[in-house]
Short mmCIF file of N, CA and C in Angstrom, two decimals:
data_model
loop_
_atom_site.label_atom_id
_atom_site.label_comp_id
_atom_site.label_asym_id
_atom_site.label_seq_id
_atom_site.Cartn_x
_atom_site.Cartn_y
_atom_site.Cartn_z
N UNK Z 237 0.85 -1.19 0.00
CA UNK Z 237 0.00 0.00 0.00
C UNK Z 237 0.89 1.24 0.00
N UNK Z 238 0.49 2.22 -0.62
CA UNK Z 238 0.83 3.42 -0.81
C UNK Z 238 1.00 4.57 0.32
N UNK Z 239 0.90 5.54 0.07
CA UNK Z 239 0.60 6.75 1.04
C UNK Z 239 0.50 8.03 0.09
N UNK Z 240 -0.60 8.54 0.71
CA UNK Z 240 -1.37 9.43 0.37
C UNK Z 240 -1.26 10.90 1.30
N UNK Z 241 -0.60 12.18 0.93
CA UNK Z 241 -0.67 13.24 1.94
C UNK Z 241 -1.29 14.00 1.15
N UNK Z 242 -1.83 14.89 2.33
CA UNK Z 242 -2.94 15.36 1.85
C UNK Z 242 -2.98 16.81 2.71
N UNK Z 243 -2.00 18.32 2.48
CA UNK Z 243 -2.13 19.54 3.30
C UNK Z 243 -3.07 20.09 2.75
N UNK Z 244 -3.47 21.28 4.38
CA UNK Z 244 -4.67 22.05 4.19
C UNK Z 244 -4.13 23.46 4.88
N UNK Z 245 -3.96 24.07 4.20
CA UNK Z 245 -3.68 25.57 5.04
C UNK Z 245 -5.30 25.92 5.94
N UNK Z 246 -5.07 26.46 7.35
CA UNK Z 246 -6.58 26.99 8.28
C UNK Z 246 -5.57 27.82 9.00
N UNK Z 247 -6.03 29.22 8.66
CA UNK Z 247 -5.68 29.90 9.36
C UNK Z 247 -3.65 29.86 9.27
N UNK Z 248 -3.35 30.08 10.40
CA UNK Z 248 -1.74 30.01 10.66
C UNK Z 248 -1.22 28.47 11.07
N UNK Z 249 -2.47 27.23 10.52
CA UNK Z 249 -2.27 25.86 11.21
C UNK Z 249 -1.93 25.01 9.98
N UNK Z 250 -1.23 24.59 9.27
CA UNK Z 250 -0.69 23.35 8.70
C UNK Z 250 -1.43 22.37 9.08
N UNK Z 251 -2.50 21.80 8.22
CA UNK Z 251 -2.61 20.68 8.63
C UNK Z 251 -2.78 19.54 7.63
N UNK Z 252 -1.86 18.36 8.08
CA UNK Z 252 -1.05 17.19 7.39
C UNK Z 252 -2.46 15.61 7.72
N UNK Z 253 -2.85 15.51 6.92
CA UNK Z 253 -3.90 14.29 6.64
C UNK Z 253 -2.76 12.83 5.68
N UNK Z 254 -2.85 12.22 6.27
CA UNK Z 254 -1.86 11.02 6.17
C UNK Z 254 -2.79 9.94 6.07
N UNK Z 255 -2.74 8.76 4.76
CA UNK Z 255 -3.80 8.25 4.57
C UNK Z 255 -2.96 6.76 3.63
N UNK Z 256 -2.79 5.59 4.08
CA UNK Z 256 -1.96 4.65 4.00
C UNK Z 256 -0.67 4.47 5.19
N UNK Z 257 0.35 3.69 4.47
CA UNK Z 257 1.39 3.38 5.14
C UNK Z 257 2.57 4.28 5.14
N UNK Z 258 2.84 4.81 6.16
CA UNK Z 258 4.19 5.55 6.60
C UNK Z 258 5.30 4.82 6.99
N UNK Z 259 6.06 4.08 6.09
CA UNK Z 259 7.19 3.53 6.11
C UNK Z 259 8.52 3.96 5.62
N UNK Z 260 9.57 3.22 5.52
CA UNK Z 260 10.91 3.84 4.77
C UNK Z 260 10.68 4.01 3.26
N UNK Z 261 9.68 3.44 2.89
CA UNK Z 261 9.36 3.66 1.14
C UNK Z 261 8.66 5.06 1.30
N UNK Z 262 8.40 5.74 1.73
CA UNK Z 262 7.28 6.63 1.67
C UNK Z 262 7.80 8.33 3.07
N UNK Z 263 8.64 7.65 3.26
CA UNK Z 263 8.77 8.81 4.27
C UNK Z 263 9.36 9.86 3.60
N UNK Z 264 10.26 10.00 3.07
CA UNK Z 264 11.05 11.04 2.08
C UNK Z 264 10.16 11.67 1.62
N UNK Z 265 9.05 11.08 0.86
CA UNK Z 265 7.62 12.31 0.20
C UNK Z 265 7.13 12.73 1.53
N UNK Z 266 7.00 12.30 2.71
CA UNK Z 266 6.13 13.15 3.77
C UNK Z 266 7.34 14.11 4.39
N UNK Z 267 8.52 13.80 4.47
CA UNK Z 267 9.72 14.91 4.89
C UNK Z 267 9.52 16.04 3.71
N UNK Z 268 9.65 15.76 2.38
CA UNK Z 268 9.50 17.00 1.81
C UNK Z 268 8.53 17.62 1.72
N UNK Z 269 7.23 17.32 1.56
CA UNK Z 269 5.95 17.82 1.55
C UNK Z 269 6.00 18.84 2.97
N UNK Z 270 5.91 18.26 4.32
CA UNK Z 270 6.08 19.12 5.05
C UNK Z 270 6.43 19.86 5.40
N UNK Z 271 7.93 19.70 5.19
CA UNK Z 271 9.15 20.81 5.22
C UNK Z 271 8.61 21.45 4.25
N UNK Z 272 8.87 21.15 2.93
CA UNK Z 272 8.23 22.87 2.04
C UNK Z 272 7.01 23.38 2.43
N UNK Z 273 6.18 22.75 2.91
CA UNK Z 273 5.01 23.48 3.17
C UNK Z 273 5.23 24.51 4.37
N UNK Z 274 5.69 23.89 5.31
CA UNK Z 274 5.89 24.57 6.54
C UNK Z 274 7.51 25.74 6.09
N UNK Z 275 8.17 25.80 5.41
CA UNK Z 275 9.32 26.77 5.10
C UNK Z 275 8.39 27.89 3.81
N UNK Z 276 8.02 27.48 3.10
CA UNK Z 276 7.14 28.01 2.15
C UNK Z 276 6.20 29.03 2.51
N UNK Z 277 5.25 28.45 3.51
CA UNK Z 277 3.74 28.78 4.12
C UNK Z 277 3.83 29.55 4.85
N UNK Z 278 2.86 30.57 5.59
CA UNK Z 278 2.56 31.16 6.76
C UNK Z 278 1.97 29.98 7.98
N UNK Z 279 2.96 29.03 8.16
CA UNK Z 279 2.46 27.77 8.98
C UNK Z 279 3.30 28.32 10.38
N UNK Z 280 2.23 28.25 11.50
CA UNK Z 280 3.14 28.45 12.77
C UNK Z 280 2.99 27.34 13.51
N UNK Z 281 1.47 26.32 13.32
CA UNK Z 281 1.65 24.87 14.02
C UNK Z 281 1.45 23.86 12.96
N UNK Z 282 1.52 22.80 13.32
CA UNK Z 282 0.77 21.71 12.84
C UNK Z 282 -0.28 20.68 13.30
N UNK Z 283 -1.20 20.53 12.56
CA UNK Z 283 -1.59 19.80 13.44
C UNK Z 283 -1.86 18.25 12.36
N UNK Z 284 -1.41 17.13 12.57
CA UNK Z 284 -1.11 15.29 12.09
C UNK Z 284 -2.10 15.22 12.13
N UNK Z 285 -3.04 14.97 11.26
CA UNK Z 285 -4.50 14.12 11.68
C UNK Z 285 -4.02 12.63 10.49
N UNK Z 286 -4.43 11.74 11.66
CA UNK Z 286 -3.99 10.29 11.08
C UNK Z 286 -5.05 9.17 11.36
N UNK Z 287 -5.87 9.77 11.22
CA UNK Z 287 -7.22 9.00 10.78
C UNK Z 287 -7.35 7.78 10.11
N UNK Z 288 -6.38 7.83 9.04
CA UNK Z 288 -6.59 6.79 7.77
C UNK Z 288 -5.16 6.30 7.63
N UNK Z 289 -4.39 6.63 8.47
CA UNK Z 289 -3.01 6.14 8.61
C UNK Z 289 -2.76 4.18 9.18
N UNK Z 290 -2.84 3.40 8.24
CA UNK Z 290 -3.16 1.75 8.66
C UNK Z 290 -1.89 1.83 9.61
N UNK Z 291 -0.73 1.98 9.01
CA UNK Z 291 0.62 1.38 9.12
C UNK Z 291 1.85 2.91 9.51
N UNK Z 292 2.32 2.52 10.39
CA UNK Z 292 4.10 3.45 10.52
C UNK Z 292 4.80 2.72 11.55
N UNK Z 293 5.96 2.75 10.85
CA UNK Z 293 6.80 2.21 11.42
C UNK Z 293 8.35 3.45 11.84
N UNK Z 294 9.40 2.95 12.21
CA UNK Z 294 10.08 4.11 13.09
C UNK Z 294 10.90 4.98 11.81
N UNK Z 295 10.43 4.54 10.88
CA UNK Z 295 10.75 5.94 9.40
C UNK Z 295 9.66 6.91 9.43
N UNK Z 296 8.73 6.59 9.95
CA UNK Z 296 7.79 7.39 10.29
C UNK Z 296 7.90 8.38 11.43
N UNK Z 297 8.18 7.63 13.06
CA UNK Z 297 8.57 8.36 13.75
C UNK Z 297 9.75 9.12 13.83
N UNK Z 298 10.86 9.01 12.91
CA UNK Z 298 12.14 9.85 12.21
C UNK Z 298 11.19 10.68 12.00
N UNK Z 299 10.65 10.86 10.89
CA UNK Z 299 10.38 12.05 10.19
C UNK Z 299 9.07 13.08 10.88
N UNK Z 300 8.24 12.33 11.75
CA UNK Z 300 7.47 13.36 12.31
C UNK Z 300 8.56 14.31 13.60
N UNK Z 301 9.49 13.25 14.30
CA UNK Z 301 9.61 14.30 15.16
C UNK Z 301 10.76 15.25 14.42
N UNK Z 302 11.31 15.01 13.65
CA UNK Z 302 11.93 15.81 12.39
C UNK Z 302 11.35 17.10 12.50
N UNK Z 303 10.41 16.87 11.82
CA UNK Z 303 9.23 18.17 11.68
C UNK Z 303 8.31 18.85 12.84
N UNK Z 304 8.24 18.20 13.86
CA UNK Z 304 8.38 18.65 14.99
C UNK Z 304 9.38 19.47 15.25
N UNK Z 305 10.72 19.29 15.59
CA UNK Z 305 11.85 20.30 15.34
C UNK Z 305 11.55 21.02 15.26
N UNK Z 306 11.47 21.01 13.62
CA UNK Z 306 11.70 22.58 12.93
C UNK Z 306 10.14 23.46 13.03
N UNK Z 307 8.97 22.39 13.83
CA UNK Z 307 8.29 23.53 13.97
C UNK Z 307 8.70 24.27 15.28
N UNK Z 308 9.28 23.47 16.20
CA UNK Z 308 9.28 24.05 17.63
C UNK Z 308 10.34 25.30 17.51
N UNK Z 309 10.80 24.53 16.54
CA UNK Z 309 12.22 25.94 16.32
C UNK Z 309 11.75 27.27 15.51
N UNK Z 310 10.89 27.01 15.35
CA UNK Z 310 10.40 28.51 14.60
C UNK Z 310 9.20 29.22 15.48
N UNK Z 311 8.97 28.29 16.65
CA UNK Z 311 7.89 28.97 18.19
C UNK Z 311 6.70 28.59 17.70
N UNK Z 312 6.37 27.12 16.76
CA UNK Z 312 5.06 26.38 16.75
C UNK Z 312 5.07 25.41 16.92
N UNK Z 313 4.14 24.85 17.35
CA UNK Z 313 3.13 23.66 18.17
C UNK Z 313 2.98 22.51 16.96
N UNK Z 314 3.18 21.23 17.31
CA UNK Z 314 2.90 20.48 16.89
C UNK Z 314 1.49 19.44 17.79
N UNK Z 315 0.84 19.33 17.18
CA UNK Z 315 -0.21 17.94 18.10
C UNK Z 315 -0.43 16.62 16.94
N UNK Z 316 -1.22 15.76 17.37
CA UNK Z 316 -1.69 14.85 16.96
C UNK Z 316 -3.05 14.59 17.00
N UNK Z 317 -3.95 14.02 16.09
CA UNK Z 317 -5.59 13.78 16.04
C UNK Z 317 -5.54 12.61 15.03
N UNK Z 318 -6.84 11.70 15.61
CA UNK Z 318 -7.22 10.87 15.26
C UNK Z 318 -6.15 9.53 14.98
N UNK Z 319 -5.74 9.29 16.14
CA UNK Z 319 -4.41 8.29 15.61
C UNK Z 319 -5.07 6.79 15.85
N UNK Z 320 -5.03 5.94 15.15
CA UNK Z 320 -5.32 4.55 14.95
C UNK Z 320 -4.94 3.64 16.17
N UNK Z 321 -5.20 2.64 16.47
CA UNK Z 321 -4.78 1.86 17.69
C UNK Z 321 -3.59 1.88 17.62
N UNK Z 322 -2.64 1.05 16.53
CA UNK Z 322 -1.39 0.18 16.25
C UNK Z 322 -0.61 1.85 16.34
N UNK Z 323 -0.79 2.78 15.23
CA UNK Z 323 -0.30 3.91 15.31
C UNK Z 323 -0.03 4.75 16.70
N UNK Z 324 -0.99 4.67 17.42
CA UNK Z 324 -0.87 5.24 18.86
C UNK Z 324 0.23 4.44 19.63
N UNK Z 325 0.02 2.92 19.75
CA UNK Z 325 1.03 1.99 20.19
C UNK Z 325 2.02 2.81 20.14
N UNK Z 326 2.35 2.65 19.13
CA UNK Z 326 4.07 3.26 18.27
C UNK Z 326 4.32 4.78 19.09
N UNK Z 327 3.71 5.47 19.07
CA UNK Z 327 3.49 6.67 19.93
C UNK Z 327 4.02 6.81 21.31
N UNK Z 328 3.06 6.07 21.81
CA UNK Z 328 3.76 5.44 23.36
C UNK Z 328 4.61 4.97 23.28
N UNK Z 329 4.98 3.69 22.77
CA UNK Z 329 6.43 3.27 23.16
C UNK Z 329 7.81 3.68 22.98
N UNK Z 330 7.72 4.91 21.61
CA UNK Z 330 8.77 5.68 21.62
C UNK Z 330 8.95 7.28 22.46
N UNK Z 331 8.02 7.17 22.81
CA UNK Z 331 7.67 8.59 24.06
C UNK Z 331 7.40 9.52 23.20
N UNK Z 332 6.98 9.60 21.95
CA UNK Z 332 6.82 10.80 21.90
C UNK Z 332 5.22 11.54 22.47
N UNK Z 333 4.15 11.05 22.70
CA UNK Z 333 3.49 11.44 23.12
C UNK Z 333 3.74 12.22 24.69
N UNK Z 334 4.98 12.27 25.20
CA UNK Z 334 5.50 13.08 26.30
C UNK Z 334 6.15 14.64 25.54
N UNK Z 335 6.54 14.67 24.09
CA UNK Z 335 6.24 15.92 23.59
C UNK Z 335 4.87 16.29 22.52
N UNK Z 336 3.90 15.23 22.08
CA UNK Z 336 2.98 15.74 21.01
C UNK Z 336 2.04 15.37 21.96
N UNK Z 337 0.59 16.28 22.27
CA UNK Z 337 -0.04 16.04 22.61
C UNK Z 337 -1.03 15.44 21.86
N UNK Z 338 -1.97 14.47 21.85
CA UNK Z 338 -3.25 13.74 21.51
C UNK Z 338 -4.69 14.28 21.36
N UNK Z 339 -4.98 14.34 20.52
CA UNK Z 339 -6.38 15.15 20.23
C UNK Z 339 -7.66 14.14 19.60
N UNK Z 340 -9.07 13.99 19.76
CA UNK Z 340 -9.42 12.90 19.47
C UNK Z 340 -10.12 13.24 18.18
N UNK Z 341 -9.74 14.74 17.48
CA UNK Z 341 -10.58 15.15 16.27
C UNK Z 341 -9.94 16.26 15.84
N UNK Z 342 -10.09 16.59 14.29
CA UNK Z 342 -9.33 17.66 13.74
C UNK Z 342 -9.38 18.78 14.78
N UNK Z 343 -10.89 19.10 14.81
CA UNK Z 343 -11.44 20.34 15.63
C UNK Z 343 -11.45 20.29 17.02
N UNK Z 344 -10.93 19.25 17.80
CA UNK Z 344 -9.71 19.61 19.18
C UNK Z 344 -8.70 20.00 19.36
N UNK Z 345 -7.94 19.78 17.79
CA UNK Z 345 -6.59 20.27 17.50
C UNK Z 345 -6.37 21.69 17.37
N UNK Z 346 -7.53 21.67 16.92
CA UNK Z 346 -7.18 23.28 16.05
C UNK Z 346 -7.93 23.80 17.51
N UNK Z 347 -8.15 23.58 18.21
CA UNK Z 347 -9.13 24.15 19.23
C UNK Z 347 -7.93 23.87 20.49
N UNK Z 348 -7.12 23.40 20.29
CA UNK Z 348 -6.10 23.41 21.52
C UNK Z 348 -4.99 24.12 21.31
N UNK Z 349 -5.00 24.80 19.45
CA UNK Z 349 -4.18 25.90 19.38
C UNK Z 349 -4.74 26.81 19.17
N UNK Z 350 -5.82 26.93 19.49
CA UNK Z 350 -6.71 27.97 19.42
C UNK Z 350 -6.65 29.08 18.49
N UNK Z 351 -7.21 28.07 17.69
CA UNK Z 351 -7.66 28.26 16.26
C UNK Z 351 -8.79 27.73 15.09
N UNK Z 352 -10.31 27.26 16.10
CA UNK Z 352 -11.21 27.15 15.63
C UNK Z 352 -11.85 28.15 14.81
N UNK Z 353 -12.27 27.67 13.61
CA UNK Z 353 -13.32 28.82 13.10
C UNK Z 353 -14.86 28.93 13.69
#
């Protein structure tokens, strides 16, 4: 299976819709997509919605907290919404959910950077 990204500019929020498998075949298109979007854009957070995300493995977690980085380094917020069972697993056991916080819907995300419309 493939992978599918899918950005949405809202407001000053980046937000990254991920839809298949996030593996070492596929991570390089989600490192560049993001990075240009977020160097490109008027992006100050992000917010992952991974709804439709089956599969990631730790090429995956490379490259999100990657982009994490470089958002924190420019004074924006990264979160997470809608993460899958197996996907959340992966979450926890590499800690990053001790820096991305968990949101259970687009519009908690954007509502915990307060930035609902």
């Amino acid at each position: 299976m493939s992978l599918q990204v899918e950005l949405e500019q809202h407001r000053n929020v980046l937000i990254v819709r991920l839809k298949g498998e996030l593996d070492h075949h596929t991570a390089d298109v989600v490192r560049f997509k993001m990075e240009d979007a977020i160097l490109r854009g008027r992006c100050e957070h992000v917010v992952l919605s991974l709804k439709e995300l089956q599969f990631m493995d730790s090429s995956g977690l490379g490259v999100i907290l990657g982009r994490y980085k470089l958002v924190k380094s420019r004074g924006g917020k990264m979160v997470v919404c809608d993460a899958q069972p197996s996907v959340m697993r992966l979450f926890e056991l590499s800690g990053l959910f001790k820096i991305l916080s968990l949101h259970e819907s687009e519009r908690s995300a954007l509502a915990s950077l307060e930035v609902v419309s």
